[in-house]
Amino acid sequence: MKTAVTVLQEMMVKLGQTPDYECISQSGPQHQATFEYRCAALGASVTAAARSKKEAKQLAARLMLRRLAGLGHAVPPPYAAPPHASGVGAGAGAGQAGDEAGASAAGAGEAGGGGGARSYVALLKELCEEYRLPGAEYELVGDTGPPHLRHFTILARVGHLTRQATATTKKAARQLAADQLYSYLRENLARLTKDFVEEDALVRAHEKAMERYQETREDARRPDLGQRVADYHLEPEAWDCALRALESEQAGGLDGALAALGLTAAATTLAAAGAAPLHVLTLDAAAPPLAFAGADPQRARAAAARYVRRVLARRAHAHGALG
């Protein structure tokens, strides 16, 4: 399906004109900026806001097509449909399609998501809790469009009441659907919900969210920053057993220490022409593998024992300082 910008461009070319687009403002923090675009064509002008320039331009073009359709121009479907038919811009009624203020409100509604302080998802949740209504449920019922211009349709449900809305992000569609349900409940239960204060409800929703955040932080795992990455796979008992084996007077002290650490030793002899052979002891299960050399097997084992004892002593000292 052709985008709104393409359809509007083709319409204007047939009339010998071109639409004029202008980014007139940028608001909000850099990571959550909102862009406002103005579109002018055939003497009409509309504005729309969205989270990206591309999305704001597309929305402005859609609003302009609806405006031109309201002025009697031949606009191909579905762009000639009123705002409530497509689920975009639920805040603008069908009779307001030609009003620039209504168009701006519709653009802001689609981009609204949770960017502003007024979250209709939070308001609907607080309204349901305060008046003991069934909890609001949301369901993704549609996902269409190319990857660069996806459209998501979210269905919101409170009891047997349902409303659905479409937007270019799931978050925005969820907000629009919640807005429709919330507005319906407030309008039809105005006498019963007249004491419902939106500002207080938003404050309560924010406080509950902060409480959940604090509980999540308290329950989060706290890693031992004093533990070396190389120590993660070994229990403290294995280190202590290895250290005791090395400190023993038995000749097999090194073998006992290596067994406690899960290492295996392999002895090899490297022969050299016209020189004494070199004896090497390799610890194969280490990462990376370790090798110790000596003029005889006993010296190679002694070098390995000194290295293992030094590592164990350094670890014991580090853990003792932290304790």
PDB file of C-alpha atoms in Angstrom:
ATOM      1  CA  MET A   1       0.000   0.000   0.000  1.00  0.00           C
ATOM      2  CA  LYS A   2       1.252   3.478  -0.860  1.00  0.00           C
ATOM      3  CA  THR A   3       2.214   5.734   2.011  1.00  0.00           C
ATOM      4  CA  ALA A   4       0.305   8.929   2.757  1.00  0.00           C
ATOM      5  CA  VAL A   5       3.224  11.060   1.567  1.00  0.00           C
ATOM      6  CA  THR A   6       3.267   9.256  -1.786  1.00  0.00           C
ATOM      7  CA  VAL A   7      -0.507   9.530  -2.264  1.00  0.00           C
ATOM      8  CA  LEU A   8      -0.518  13.240  -1.419  1.00  0.00           C
ATOM      9  CA  GLN A   9       2.428  13.873  -3.732  1.00  0.00           C
ATOM     10  CA  GLU A  10       0.680  12.120  -6.639  1.00  0.00           C
ATOM     11  CA  MET A  11      -2.512  14.104  -6.012  1.00  0.00           C
ATOM     12  CA  MET A  12      -0.656  17.411  -6.000  1.00  0.00           C
ATOM     13  CA  VAL A  13       1.312  16.562  -9.149  1.00  0.00           C
ATOM     14  CA  LYS A  14      -1.959  15.976 -11.021  1.00  0.00           C
ATOM     15  CA  LEU A  15      -3.075  19.442  -9.894  1.00  0.00           C
ATOM     16  CA  GLY A  16       0.231  21.018 -10.873  1.00  0.00           C
ATOM     17  CA  GLN A  17       1.311  21.705  -7.296  1.00  0.00           C
ATOM     18  CA  THR A  18       3.493  20.168  -4.587  1.00  0.00           C
ATOM     19  CA  PRO A  19       2.808  19.858  -0.865  1.00  0.00           C
ATOM     20  CA  ASP A  20       5.004  21.849   1.491  1.00  0.00           C
ATOM     21  CA  TYR A  21       6.438  20.130   4.590  1.00  0.00           C
ATOM     22  CA  GLU A  22       8.239  21.877   7.437  1.00  0.00           C
ATOM     23  CA  CYS A  23       9.556  20.636  10.783  1.00  0.00           C
ATOM     24  CA  ILE A  24       8.417  23.468  13.040  1.00  0.00           C
ATOM     25  CA  SER A  25       9.470  22.221  16.477  1.00  0.00           C
ATOM     26  CA  GLN A  26      11.344  19.618  18.482  1.00  0.00           C
ATOM     27  CA  SER A  27      10.580  19.064  22.154  1.00  0.00           C
ATOM     28  CA  GLY A  28      11.446  16.638  24.914  1.00  0.00           C
ATOM     29  CA  PRO A  29      14.761  15.051  25.913  1.00  0.00           C
ATOM     30  CA  GLN A  30      17.117  13.803  23.235  1.00  0.00           C
ATOM     31  CA  HIS A  31      16.367  10.123  23.892  1.00  0.00           C
ATOM     32  CA  GLN A  32      12.597  10.738  23.721  1.00  0.00           C
ATOM     33  CA  ALA A  33      12.228  13.737  21.415  1.00  0.00           C
ATOM     34  CA  THR A  34       8.933  14.710  19.785  1.00  0.00           C
ATOM     35  CA  PHE A  35       8.942  16.343  16.345  1.00  0.00           C
ATOM     36  CA  GLU A  36       6.138  18.513  14.994  1.00  0.00           C
ATOM     37  CA  TYR A  37       5.601  18.803  11.241  1.00  0.00           C
ATOM     38  CA  ARG A  38       3.438  21.226   9.277  1.00  0.00           C
ATOM     39  CA  CYS A  39       1.974  20.260   5.915  1.00  0.00           C
ATOM     40  CA  ALA A  40       0.469  22.866   3.584  1.00  0.00           C
ATOM     41  CA  ALA A  41      -1.383  22.136   0.326  1.00  0.00           C
ATOM     42  CA  LEU A  42      -4.185  23.797  -1.673  1.00  0.00           C
ATOM     43  CA  GLY A  43      -4.486  26.566   0.880  1.00  0.00           C
ATOM     44  CA  ALA A  44      -4.968  24.187   3.803  1.00  0.00           C
ATOM     45  CA  SER A  45      -2.514  23.565   6.627  1.00  0.00           C
ATOM     46  CA  VAL A  46      -2.287  20.859   9.300  1.00  0.00           C
ATOM     47  CA  THR A  47       0.273  19.923  11.938  1.00  0.00           C
ATOM     48  CA  ALA A  48       1.181  16.587  13.504  1.00  0.00           C
ATOM     49  CA  ALA A  49       3.629  15.404  16.153  1.00  0.00           C
ATOM     50  CA  ALA A  50       5.419  12.074  16.504  1.00  0.00           C
ATOM     51  CA  ARG A  51       8.575  10.493  17.917  1.00  0.00           C
ATOM     52  CA  SER A  52      10.499  10.721  14.635  1.00  0.00           C
ATOM     53  CA  LYS A  53      10.567  13.177  11.747  1.00  0.00           C
ATOM     54  CA  LYS A  54       9.592  10.465   9.281  1.00  0.00           C
ATOM     55  CA  GLU A  55       6.600   9.390  11.341  1.00  0.00           C
ATOM     56  CA  ALA A  56       5.505  13.001  11.928  1.00  0.00           C
ATOM     57  CA  LYS A  57       5.701  13.729   8.201  1.00  0.00           C
ATOM     58  CA  GLN A  58       3.638  10.643   7.356  1.00  0.00           C
ATOM     59  CA  LEU A  59       1.046  11.551   9.967  1.00  0.00           C
ATOM     60  CA  ALA A  60       0.854  15.139   8.690  1.00  0.00           C
ATOM     61  CA  ALA A  61       0.295  13.814   5.168  1.00  0.00           C
ATOM     62  CA  ARG A  62      -2.508  11.519   6.384  1.00  0.00           C
ATOM     63  CA  LEU A  63      -4.184  14.402   8.191  1.00  0.00           C
ATOM     64  CA  MET A  64      -3.870  16.587   5.089  1.00  0.00           C
ATOM     65  CA  LEU A  65      -5.508  13.897   2.951  1.00  0.00           C
ATOM     66  CA  ARG A  66      -8.419  13.732   5.384  1.00  0.00           C
ATOM     67  CA  ARG A  67      -8.633  17.507   5.357  1.00  0.00           C
ATOM     68  CA  LEU A  68      -8.736  17.586   1.567  1.00  0.00           C
ATOM     69  CA  ALA A  69     -11.343  14.827   1.550  1.00  0.00           C
ATOM     70  CA  GLY A  70     -13.467  16.963   3.858  1.00  0.00           C
ATOM     71  CA  LEU A  71     -13.093  19.871   1.415  1.00  0.00           C
ATOM     72  CA  GLY A  72     -14.476  17.738  -1.410  1.00  0.00           C
ATOM     73  CA  HIS A  73     -11.316  16.580  -3.158  1.00  0.00           C
ATOM     74  CA  ALA A  74     -11.097  13.018  -4.461  1.00  0.00           C
ATOM     75  CA  VAL A  75      -8.861  11.182  -2.013  1.00  0.00           C
ATOM     76  CA  PRO A  76      -8.281   7.433  -2.501  1.00  0.00           C
ATOM     77  CA  PRO A  77      -9.154   5.094   0.381  1.00  0.00           C
ATOM     78  CA  PRO A  78      -8.233   4.452   3.107  1.00  0.00           C
ATOM     79  CA  TYR A  79      -6.824   7.959   3.556  1.00  0.00           C
ATOM     80  CA  ALA A  80     -10.224   9.581   3.067  1.00  0.00           C
ATOM     81  CA  ALA A  81     -11.579   7.774   6.160  1.00  0.00           C
ATOM     82  CA  PRO A  82     -12.317   9.800   9.308  1.00  0.00           C
ATOM     83  CA  PRO A  83      -9.785   9.508  12.164  1.00  0.00           C
ATOM     84  CA  HIS A  84     -11.872   7.147  14.333  1.00  0.00           C
ATOM     85  CA  ALA A  85     -12.233   4.620  11.496  1.00  0.00           C
ATOM     86  CA  SER A  86      -8.527   3.784  11.412  1.00  0.00           C
ATOM     87  CA  GLY A  87      -7.975   3.949  15.149  1.00  0.00           C
ATOM     88  CA  VAL A  88      -5.400   6.756  14.797  1.00  0.00           C
ATOM     89  CA  GLY A  89      -5.957   9.999  16.632  1.00  0.00           C
ATOM     90  CA  ALA A  90      -8.896   8.890  18.731  1.00  0.00           C
ATOM     91  CA  GLY A  91      -9.124  12.347  20.265  1.00  0.00           C
ATOM     92  CA  ALA A  92     -10.453  13.928  17.061  1.00  0.00           C
ATOM     93  CA  GLY A  93     -14.052  13.317  16.038  1.00  0.00           C
ATOM     94  CA  ALA A  94     -15.308  12.842  12.494  1.00  0.00           C
ATOM     95  CA  GLY A  95     -16.767  16.323  12.456  1.00  0.00           C
ATOM     96  CA  GLN A  96     -13.403  17.829  13.320  1.00  0.00           C
ATOM     97  CA  ALA A  97     -11.509  16.400  10.349  1.00  0.00           C
ATOM     98  CA  GLY A  98     -11.293  19.826   8.744  1.00  0.00           C
ATOM     99  CA  ASP A  99     -10.198  21.670  11.833  1.00  0.00           C
ATOM    100  CA  GLU A 100      -6.491  22.305  12.225  1.00  0.00           C
ATOM    101  CA  ALA A 101      -6.619  22.161  16.008  1.00  0.00           C
ATOM    102  CA  GLY A 102      -8.301  18.761  15.843  1.00  0.00           C
ATOM    103  CA  ALA A 103      -5.636  17.557  13.435  1.00  0.00           C
ATOM    104  CA  SER A 104      -2.872  18.652  15.769  1.00  0.00           C
ATOM    105  CA  ALA A 105      -4.528  16.873  18.681  1.00  0.00           C
ATOM    106  CA  ALA A 106      -4.813  13.692  16.621  1.00  0.00           C
ATOM    107  CA  GLY A 107      -1.129  13.802  15.742  1.00  0.00           C
ATOM    108  CA  ALA A 108      -0.113  14.300  19.330  1.00  0.00           C
ATOM    109  CA  GLY A 109      -2.456  11.493  20.387  1.00  0.00           C
ATOM    110  CA  GLU A 110      -0.785   8.942  18.153  1.00  0.00           C
ATOM    111  CA  ALA A 111       2.682   9.932  19.271  1.00  0.00           C
ATOM    112  CA  GLY A 112       1.638  10.295  22.882  1.00  0.00           C
ATOM    113  CA  GLY A 113       2.455   6.749  23.982  1.00  0.00           C
ATOM    114  CA  GLY A 114       3.797   7.169  27.485  1.00  0.00           C
ATOM    115  CA  GLY A 115       6.012  10.130  26.607  1.00  0.00           C
ATOM    116  CA  GLY A 116       3.999  12.740  28.515  1.00  0.00           C
ATOM    117  CA  ALA A 117       2.909  12.858  32.153  1.00  0.00           C
ATOM    118  CA  ARG A 118      -0.682  11.835  31.272  1.00  0.00           C
ATOM    119  CA  SER A 119      -0.583   8.088  30.784  1.00  0.00           C
ATOM    120  CA  TYR A 120      -4.032   6.748  29.931  1.00  0.00           C
ATOM    121  CA  VAL A 121      -2.873   3.224  30.714  1.00  0.00           C
ATOM    122  CA  ALA A 122      -2.150   4.359  34.276  1.00  0.00           C
ATOM    123  CA  LEU A 123      -5.380   6.370  34.503  1.00  0.00           C
ATOM    124  CA  LEU A 124      -7.485   3.439  33.314  1.00  0.00           C
ATOM    125  CA  LYS A 125      -5.775   1.121  35.792  1.00  0.00           C
ATOM    126  CA  GLU A 126      -6.394   3.526  38.689  1.00  0.00           C
ATOM    127  CA  LEU A 127     -10.013   4.059  37.620  1.00  0.00           C
ATOM    128  CA  CYS A 128     -10.656   0.305  37.558  1.00  0.00           C
ATOM    129  CA  GLU A 129      -9.036  -0.201  40.953  1.00  0.00           C
ATOM    130  CA  GLU A 130     -10.831   2.687  42.642  1.00  0.00           C
ATOM    131  CA  TYR A 131     -14.300   1.703  41.426  1.00  0.00           C
ATOM    132  CA  ARG A 132     -13.683  -2.064  41.598  1.00  0.00           C
ATOM    133  CA  LEU A 133     -14.012  -2.663  37.875  1.00  0.00           C
ATOM    134  CA  PRO A 134     -12.358  -5.655  36.168  1.00  0.00           C
ATOM    135  CA  GLY A 135      -8.704  -5.039  35.458  1.00  0.00           C
ATOM    136  CA  ALA A 136      -7.765  -3.696  32.030  1.00  0.00           C
ATOM    137  CA  GLU A 137      -6.328  -6.265  29.618  1.00  0.00           C
ATOM    138  CA  TYR A 138      -4.390  -5.570  26.428  1.00  0.00           C
ATOM    139  CA  GLU A 139      -3.871  -7.814  23.417  1.00  0.00           C
ATOM    140  CA  LEU A 140      -1.934  -7.375  20.184  1.00  0.00           C
ATOM    141  CA  VAL A 141      -4.434  -8.205  17.420  1.00  0.00           C
ATOM    142  CA  GLY A 142      -2.719  -6.713  14.363  1.00  0.00           C
ATOM    143  CA  ASP A 143       0.794  -6.244  12.992  1.00  0.00           C
ATOM    144  CA  THR A 144       0.942  -4.976   9.411  1.00  0.00           C
ATOM    145  CA  GLY A 145       3.070  -2.886   7.099  1.00  0.00           C
ATOM    146  CA  PRO A 146       6.672  -3.004   5.878  1.00  0.00           C
ATOM    147  CA  PRO A 147       9.539  -3.112   8.399  1.00  0.00           C
ATOM    148  CA  HIS A 148      10.189   0.633   8.118  1.00  0.00           C
ATOM    149  CA  LEU A 149       6.514   1.565   8.676  1.00  0.00           C
ATOM    150  CA  ARG A 150       4.917  -1.055  10.901  1.00  0.00           C
ATOM    151  CA  HIS A 151       1.389  -0.590  12.235  1.00  0.00           C
ATOM    152  CA  PHE A 152       0.333  -2.328  15.440  1.00  0.00           C
ATOM    153  CA  THR A 153      -3.258  -2.773  16.561  1.00  0.00           C
ATOM    154  CA  ILE A 154      -3.882  -3.195  20.298  1.00  0.00           C
ATOM    155  CA  LEU A 155      -7.199  -4.344  21.773  1.00  0.00           C
ATOM    156  CA  ALA A 156      -8.007  -3.028  25.263  1.00  0.00           C
ATOM    157  CA  ARG A 157     -10.643  -4.800  27.341  1.00  0.00           C
ATOM    158  CA  VAL A 158     -12.380  -3.982  30.632  1.00  0.00           C
ATOM    159  CA  GLY A 159     -14.984  -6.616  31.350  1.00  0.00           C
ATOM    160  CA  HIS A 160     -17.174  -6.908  28.244  1.00  0.00           C
ATOM    161  CA  LEU A 161     -16.116  -3.472  26.914  1.00  0.00           C
ATOM    162  CA  THR A 162     -13.443  -3.435  24.221  1.00  0.00           C
ATOM    163  CA  ARG A 163     -11.730  -0.756  22.193  1.00  0.00           C
ATOM    164  CA  GLN A 164      -8.873  -1.040  19.738  1.00  0.00           C
ATOM    165  CA  ALA A 165      -6.419   1.428  18.242  1.00  0.00           C
ATOM    166  CA  THR A 166      -3.640   1.380  15.659  1.00  0.00           C
ATOM    167  CA  ALA A 167      -0.319   3.213  15.738  1.00  0.00           C
ATOM    168  CA  THR A 168       3.241   2.807  14.537  1.00  0.00           C
ATOM    169  CA  THR A 169       4.435   1.575  17.949  1.00  0.00           C
ATOM    170  CA  LYS A 170       2.888  -0.912  20.365  1.00  0.00           C
ATOM    171  CA  LYS A 171       3.242   1.566  23.200  1.00  0.00           C
ATOM    172  CA  ALA A 172       1.382   4.319  21.326  1.00  0.00           C
ATOM    173  CA  ALA A 173      -1.389   1.921  20.242  1.00  0.00           C
ATOM    174  CA  ARG A 174      -1.763   0.724  23.832  1.00  0.00           C
ATOM    175  CA  GLN A 175      -2.103   4.308  25.042  1.00  0.00           C
ATOM    176  CA  LEU A 176      -4.680   5.131  22.362  1.00  0.00           C
ATOM    177  CA  ALA A 177      -6.785   2.082  23.167  1.00  0.00           C
ATOM    178  CA  ALA A 178      -6.613   2.878  26.887  1.00  0.00           C
ATOM    179  CA  ASP A 179      -7.578   6.485  26.101  1.00  0.00           C
ATOM    180  CA  GLN A 180     -10.703   5.343  24.250  1.00  0.00           C
ATOM    181  CA  LEU A 181     -11.826   3.026  27.055  1.00  0.00           C
ATOM    182  CA  TYR A 182     -11.030   5.561  29.756  1.00  0.00           C
ATOM    183  CA  SER A 183     -12.938   8.325  27.939  1.00  0.00           C
ATOM    184  CA  TYR A 184     -15.930   6.029  27.400  1.00  0.00           C
ATOM    185  CA  LEU A 185     -16.083   5.084  31.073  1.00  0.00           C
ATOM    186  CA  ARG A 186     -15.752   8.671  32.269  1.00  0.00           C
ATOM    187  CA  GLU A 187     -18.459   9.893  29.894  1.00  0.00           C
ATOM    188  CA  ASN A 188     -20.942   7.121  30.653  1.00  0.00           C
ATOM    189  CA  LEU A 189     -20.213   6.953  34.364  1.00  0.00           C
ATOM    190  CA  ALA A 190     -19.791  10.678  34.876  1.00  0.00           C
ATOM    191  CA  ARG A 191     -22.148  10.827  37.881  1.00  0.00           C
ATOM    192  CA  LEU A 192     -20.454   7.895  39.614  1.00  0.00           C
ATOM    193  CA  THR A 193     -16.868   8.934  38.845  1.00  0.00           C
ATOM    194  CA  LYS A 194     -17.178  12.686  39.417  1.00  0.00           C
ATOM    195  CA  ASP A 195     -14.878  12.459  42.455  1.00  0.00           C
ATOM    196  CA  PHE A 196     -12.118  10.773  40.432  1.00  0.00           C
ATOM    197  CA  VAL A 197      -9.187  13.233  40.233  1.00  0.00           C
ATOM    198  CA  GLU A 198      -6.817  12.466  37.376  1.00  0.00           C
ATOM    199  CA  GLU A 199      -3.822  14.283  38.869  1.00  0.00           C
ATOM    200  CA  ASP A 200      -4.088  12.317  42.123  1.00  0.00           C
ATOM    201  CA  ALA A 201      -4.490   9.068  40.184  1.00  0.00           C
ATOM    202  CA  LEU A 202      -1.330   9.758  38.196  1.00  0.00           C
ATOM    203  CA  VAL A 203       0.575  10.508  41.394  1.00  0.00           C
ATOM    204  CA  ARG A 204      -0.614   7.214  42.911  1.00  0.00           C
ATOM    205  CA  ALA A 205       0.373   5.312  39.773  1.00  0.00           C
ATOM    206  CA  HIS A 206       3.841   6.888  39.871  1.00  0.00           C
ATOM    207  CA  GLU A 207       4.303   6.028  43.549  1.00  0.00           C
ATOM    208  CA  LYS A 208       3.285   2.396  42.936  1.00  0.00           C
ATOM    209  CA  ALA A 209       5.712   2.147  40.022  1.00  0.00           C
ATOM    210  CA  MET A 210       8.536   3.497  42.198  1.00  0.00           C
ATOM    211  CA  GLU A 211       7.690   0.991  44.951  1.00  0.00           C
ATOM    212  CA  ARG A 212       7.848  -1.898  42.468  1.00  0.00           C
ATOM    213  CA  TYR A 213      11.153  -0.555  41.173  1.00  0.00           C
ATOM    214  CA  GLN A 214      12.619  -0.394  44.686  1.00  0.00           C
ATOM    215  CA  GLU A 215      11.438  -3.937  45.461  1.00  0.00           C
ATOM    216  CA  THR A 216      13.025  -5.186  42.250  1.00  0.00           C
ATOM    217  CA  ARG A 217      16.298  -3.469  43.097  1.00  0.00           C
ATOM    218  CA  GLU A 218      16.343  -4.942  46.597  1.00  0.00           C
ATOM    219  CA  ASP A 219      15.721  -8.451  45.270  1.00  0.00           C
ATOM    220  CA  ALA A 220      18.373  -8.177  42.572  1.00  0.00           C
ATOM    221  CA  ARG A 221      21.444 -10.366  42.909  1.00  0.00           C
ATOM    222  CA  ARG A 222      24.466  -8.585  44.347  1.00  0.00           C
ATOM    223  CA  PRO A 223      27.672 -10.044  42.861  1.00  0.00           C
ATOM    224  CA  ASP A 224      30.770 -10.353  45.022  1.00  0.00           C
ATOM    225  CA  LEU A 225      32.985  -7.697  43.467  1.00  0.00           C
ATOM    226  CA  GLY A 226      35.995  -9.047  45.357  1.00  0.00           C
ATOM    227  CA  GLN A 227      35.770 -12.404  43.618  1.00  0.00           C
ATOM    228  CA  ARG A 228      38.030 -12.920  40.654  1.00  0.00           C
ATOM    229  CA  VAL A 229      36.463 -14.166  37.424  1.00  0.00           C
ATOM    230  CA  ALA A 230      38.931 -17.044  37.464  1.00  0.00           C
ATOM    231  CA  ASP A 231      37.517 -18.154  40.844  1.00  0.00           C
ATOM    232  CA  TYR A 232      33.875 -18.465  39.838  1.00  0.00           C
ATOM    233  CA  HIS A 233      34.037 -22.175  38.989  1.00  0.00           C
ATOM    234  CA  LEU A 234      35.754 -23.251  42.240  1.00  0.00           C
ATOM    235  CA  GLU A 235      34.344 -23.576  45.726  1.00  0.00           C
ATOM    236  CA  PRO A 236      36.339 -22.144  48.668  1.00  0.00           C
ATOM    237  CA  GLU A 237      36.730 -25.647  50.084  1.00  0.00           C
ATOM    238  CA  ALA A 238      38.663 -26.703  46.967  1.00  0.00           C
ATOM    239  CA  TRP A 239      41.154 -23.860  47.416  1.00  0.00           C
ATOM    240  CA  ASP A 240      41.634 -24.642  51.107  1.00  0.00           C
ATOM    241  CA  CYS A 241      42.148 -28.342  50.388  1.00  0.00           C
ATOM    242  CA  ALA A 242      44.741 -27.552  47.722  1.00  0.00           C
ATOM    243  CA  LEU A 243      46.616 -25.212  50.040  1.00  0.00           C
ATOM    244  CA  ARG A 244      46.711 -27.826  52.836  1.00  0.00           C
ATOM    245  CA  ALA A 245      48.010 -30.440  50.409  1.00  0.00           C
ATOM    246  CA  LEU A 246      50.854 -28.170  49.294  1.00  0.00           C
ATOM    247  CA  GLU A 247      51.815 -27.329  52.873  1.00  0.00           C
ATOM    248  CA  SER A 248      52.008 -31.014  53.828  1.00  0.00           C
ATOM    249  CA  GLU A 249      55.377 -32.699  54.038  1.00  0.00           C
ATOM    250  CA  GLN A 250      54.311 -35.576  51.818  1.00  0.00           C
ATOM    251  CA  ALA A 251      55.980 -35.979  48.445  1.00  0.00           C
ATOM    252  CA  GLY A 252      52.589 -36.146  46.789  1.00  0.00           C
ATOM    253  CA  GLY A 253      51.606 -32.676  48.003  1.00  0.00           C
ATOM    254  CA  LEU A 254      51.551 -31.209  44.488  1.00  0.00           C
ATOM    255  CA  ASP A 255      49.466 -34.094  43.158  1.00  0.00           C
ATOM    256  CA  GLY A 256      46.933 -33.620  45.963  1.00  0.00           C
ATOM    257  CA  ALA A 257      46.708 -29.887  45.309  1.00  0.00           C
ATOM    258  CA  LEU A 258      46.210 -30.403  41.572  1.00  0.00           C
ATOM    259  CA  ALA A 259      43.513 -33.012  42.232  1.00  0.00           C
ATOM    260  CA  ALA A 260      41.672 -30.589  44.538  1.00  0.00           C
ATOM    261  CA  LEU A 261      41.774 -27.900  41.839  1.00  0.00           C
ATOM    262  CA  GLY A 262      40.637 -30.291  39.116  1.00  0.00           C
ATOM    263  CA  LEU A 263      43.940 -30.116  37.227  1.00  0.00           C
ATOM    264  CA  THR A 264      45.966 -32.904  35.685  1.00  0.00           C
ATOM    265  CA  ALA A 265      49.734 -32.959  35.188  1.00  0.00           C
ATOM    266  CA  ALA A 266      51.619 -34.478  32.287  1.00  0.00           C
ATOM    267  CA  ALA A 267      55.422 -34.839  32.241  1.00  0.00           C
ATOM    268  CA  THR A 268      57.410 -34.757  28.990  1.00  0.00           C
ATOM    269  CA  THR A 269      61.086 -34.560  28.076  1.00  0.00           C
ATOM    270  CA  LEU A 270      62.377 -32.383  25.255  1.00  0.00           C
ATOM    271  CA  ALA A 271      65.609 -33.691  23.809  1.00  0.00           C
ATOM    272  CA  ALA A 272      68.104 -31.354  22.160  1.00  0.00           C
ATOM    273  CA  ALA A 273      71.139 -32.266  20.068  1.00  0.00           C
ATOM    274  CA  GLY A 274      74.369 -31.568  21.950  1.00  0.00           C
ATOM    275  CA  ALA A 275      72.536 -30.286  25.051  1.00  0.00           C
ATOM    276  CA  ALA A 276      70.964 -31.670  28.203  1.00  0.00           C
ATOM    277  CA  PRO A 277      67.311 -32.634  27.867  1.00  0.00           C
ATOM    278  CA  LEU A 278      64.635 -30.279  29.234  1.00  0.00           C
ATOM    279  CA  HIS A 279      61.968 -31.726  31.503  1.00  0.00           C
ATOM    280  CA  VAL A 280      58.527 -30.123  31.250  1.00  0.00           C
ATOM    281  CA  LEU A 281      55.462 -30.484  33.485  1.00  0.00           C
ATOM    282  CA  THR A 282      52.205 -29.375  31.830  1.00  0.00           C
ATOM    283  CA  LEU A 283      48.925 -28.666  33.610  1.00  0.00           C
ATOM    284  CA  ASP A 284      46.503 -29.664  30.872  1.00  0.00           C
ATOM    285  CA  ALA A 285      43.163 -28.735  32.434  1.00  0.00           C
ATOM    286  CA  ALA A 286      44.202 -25.143  33.170  1.00  0.00           C
ATOM    287  CA  ALA A 287      42.913 -22.305  31.018  1.00  0.00           C
ATOM    288  CA  PRO A 288      45.214 -21.406  29.448  1.00  0.00           C
ATOM    289  CA  PRO A 289      47.433 -24.529  29.806  1.00  0.00           C
ATOM    290  CA  LEU A 290      50.462 -23.977  32.031  1.00  0.00           C
ATOM    291  CA  ALA A 291      53.942 -25.451  31.511  1.00  0.00           C
ATOM    292  CA  PHE A 292      56.916 -25.519  33.892  1.00  0.00           C
ATOM    293  CA  ALA A 293      60.441 -26.579  32.899  1.00  0.00           C
ATOM    294  CA  GLY A 294      63.517 -27.718  34.777  1.00  0.00           C
ATOM    295  CA  ALA A 295      66.809 -29.496  34.339  1.00  0.00           C
ATOM    296  CA  ASP A 296      65.242 -32.580  35.910  1.00  0.00           C
ATOM    297  CA  PRO A 297      61.666 -33.719  36.712  1.00  0.00           C
ATOM    298  CA  GLN A 298      61.989 -32.697  40.366  1.00  0.00           C
ATOM    299  CA  ARG A 299      62.832 -29.080  39.461  1.00  0.00           C
ATOM    300  CA  ALA A 300      59.932 -28.889  37.018  1.00  0.00           C
ATOM    301  CA  ARG A 301      57.570 -30.110  39.751  1.00  0.00           C
ATOM    302  CA  ALA A 302      59.073 -27.631  42.213  1.00  0.00           C
ATOM    303  CA  ALA A 303      58.446 -24.763  39.774  1.00  0.00           C
ATOM    304  CA  ALA A 304      54.831 -25.858  39.375  1.00  0.00           C
ATOM    305  CA  ALA A 305      54.416 -26.146  43.151  1.00  0.00           C
ATOM    306  CA  ARG A 306      55.812 -22.617  43.696  1.00  0.00           C
ATOM    307  CA  TYR A 307      53.388 -21.186  41.126  1.00  0.00           C
ATOM    308  CA  VAL A 308      50.330 -22.936  42.577  1.00  0.00           C
ATOM    309  CA  ARG A 309      51.325 -21.968  46.139  1.00  0.00           C
ATOM    310  CA  ARG A 310      51.763 -18.312  45.093  1.00  0.00           C
ATOM    311  CA  VAL A 311      48.324 -18.214  43.430  1.00  0.00           C
ATOM    312  CA  LEU A 312      46.644 -19.820  46.445  1.00  0.00           C
ATOM    313  CA  ALA A 313      48.416 -17.476  48.878  1.00  0.00           C
ATOM    314  CA  ARG A 314      47.412 -14.413  46.828  1.00  0.00           C
ATOM    315  CA  ARG A 315      43.786 -15.528  46.788  1.00  0.00           C
ATOM    316  CA  ALA A 316      43.807 -16.214  50.547  1.00  0.00           C
ATOM    317  CA  HIS A 317      45.299 -12.780  51.205  1.00  0.00           C
ATOM    318  CA  ALA A 318      42.757 -11.042  48.973  1.00  0.00           C
ATOM    319  CA  HIS A 319      39.782 -12.775  50.589  1.00  0.00           C
ATOM    320  CA  GLY A 320      41.192 -12.136  54.047  1.00  0.00           C
ATOM    321  CA  ALA A 321      41.457  -8.404  53.309  1.00  0.00           C
ATOM    322  CA  LEU A 322      37.860  -8.283  52.034  1.00  0.00           C
ATOM    323  CA  GLY A 323      36.577 -10.227  55.028  1.00  0.00           C
TER     324      GLY A 323
END
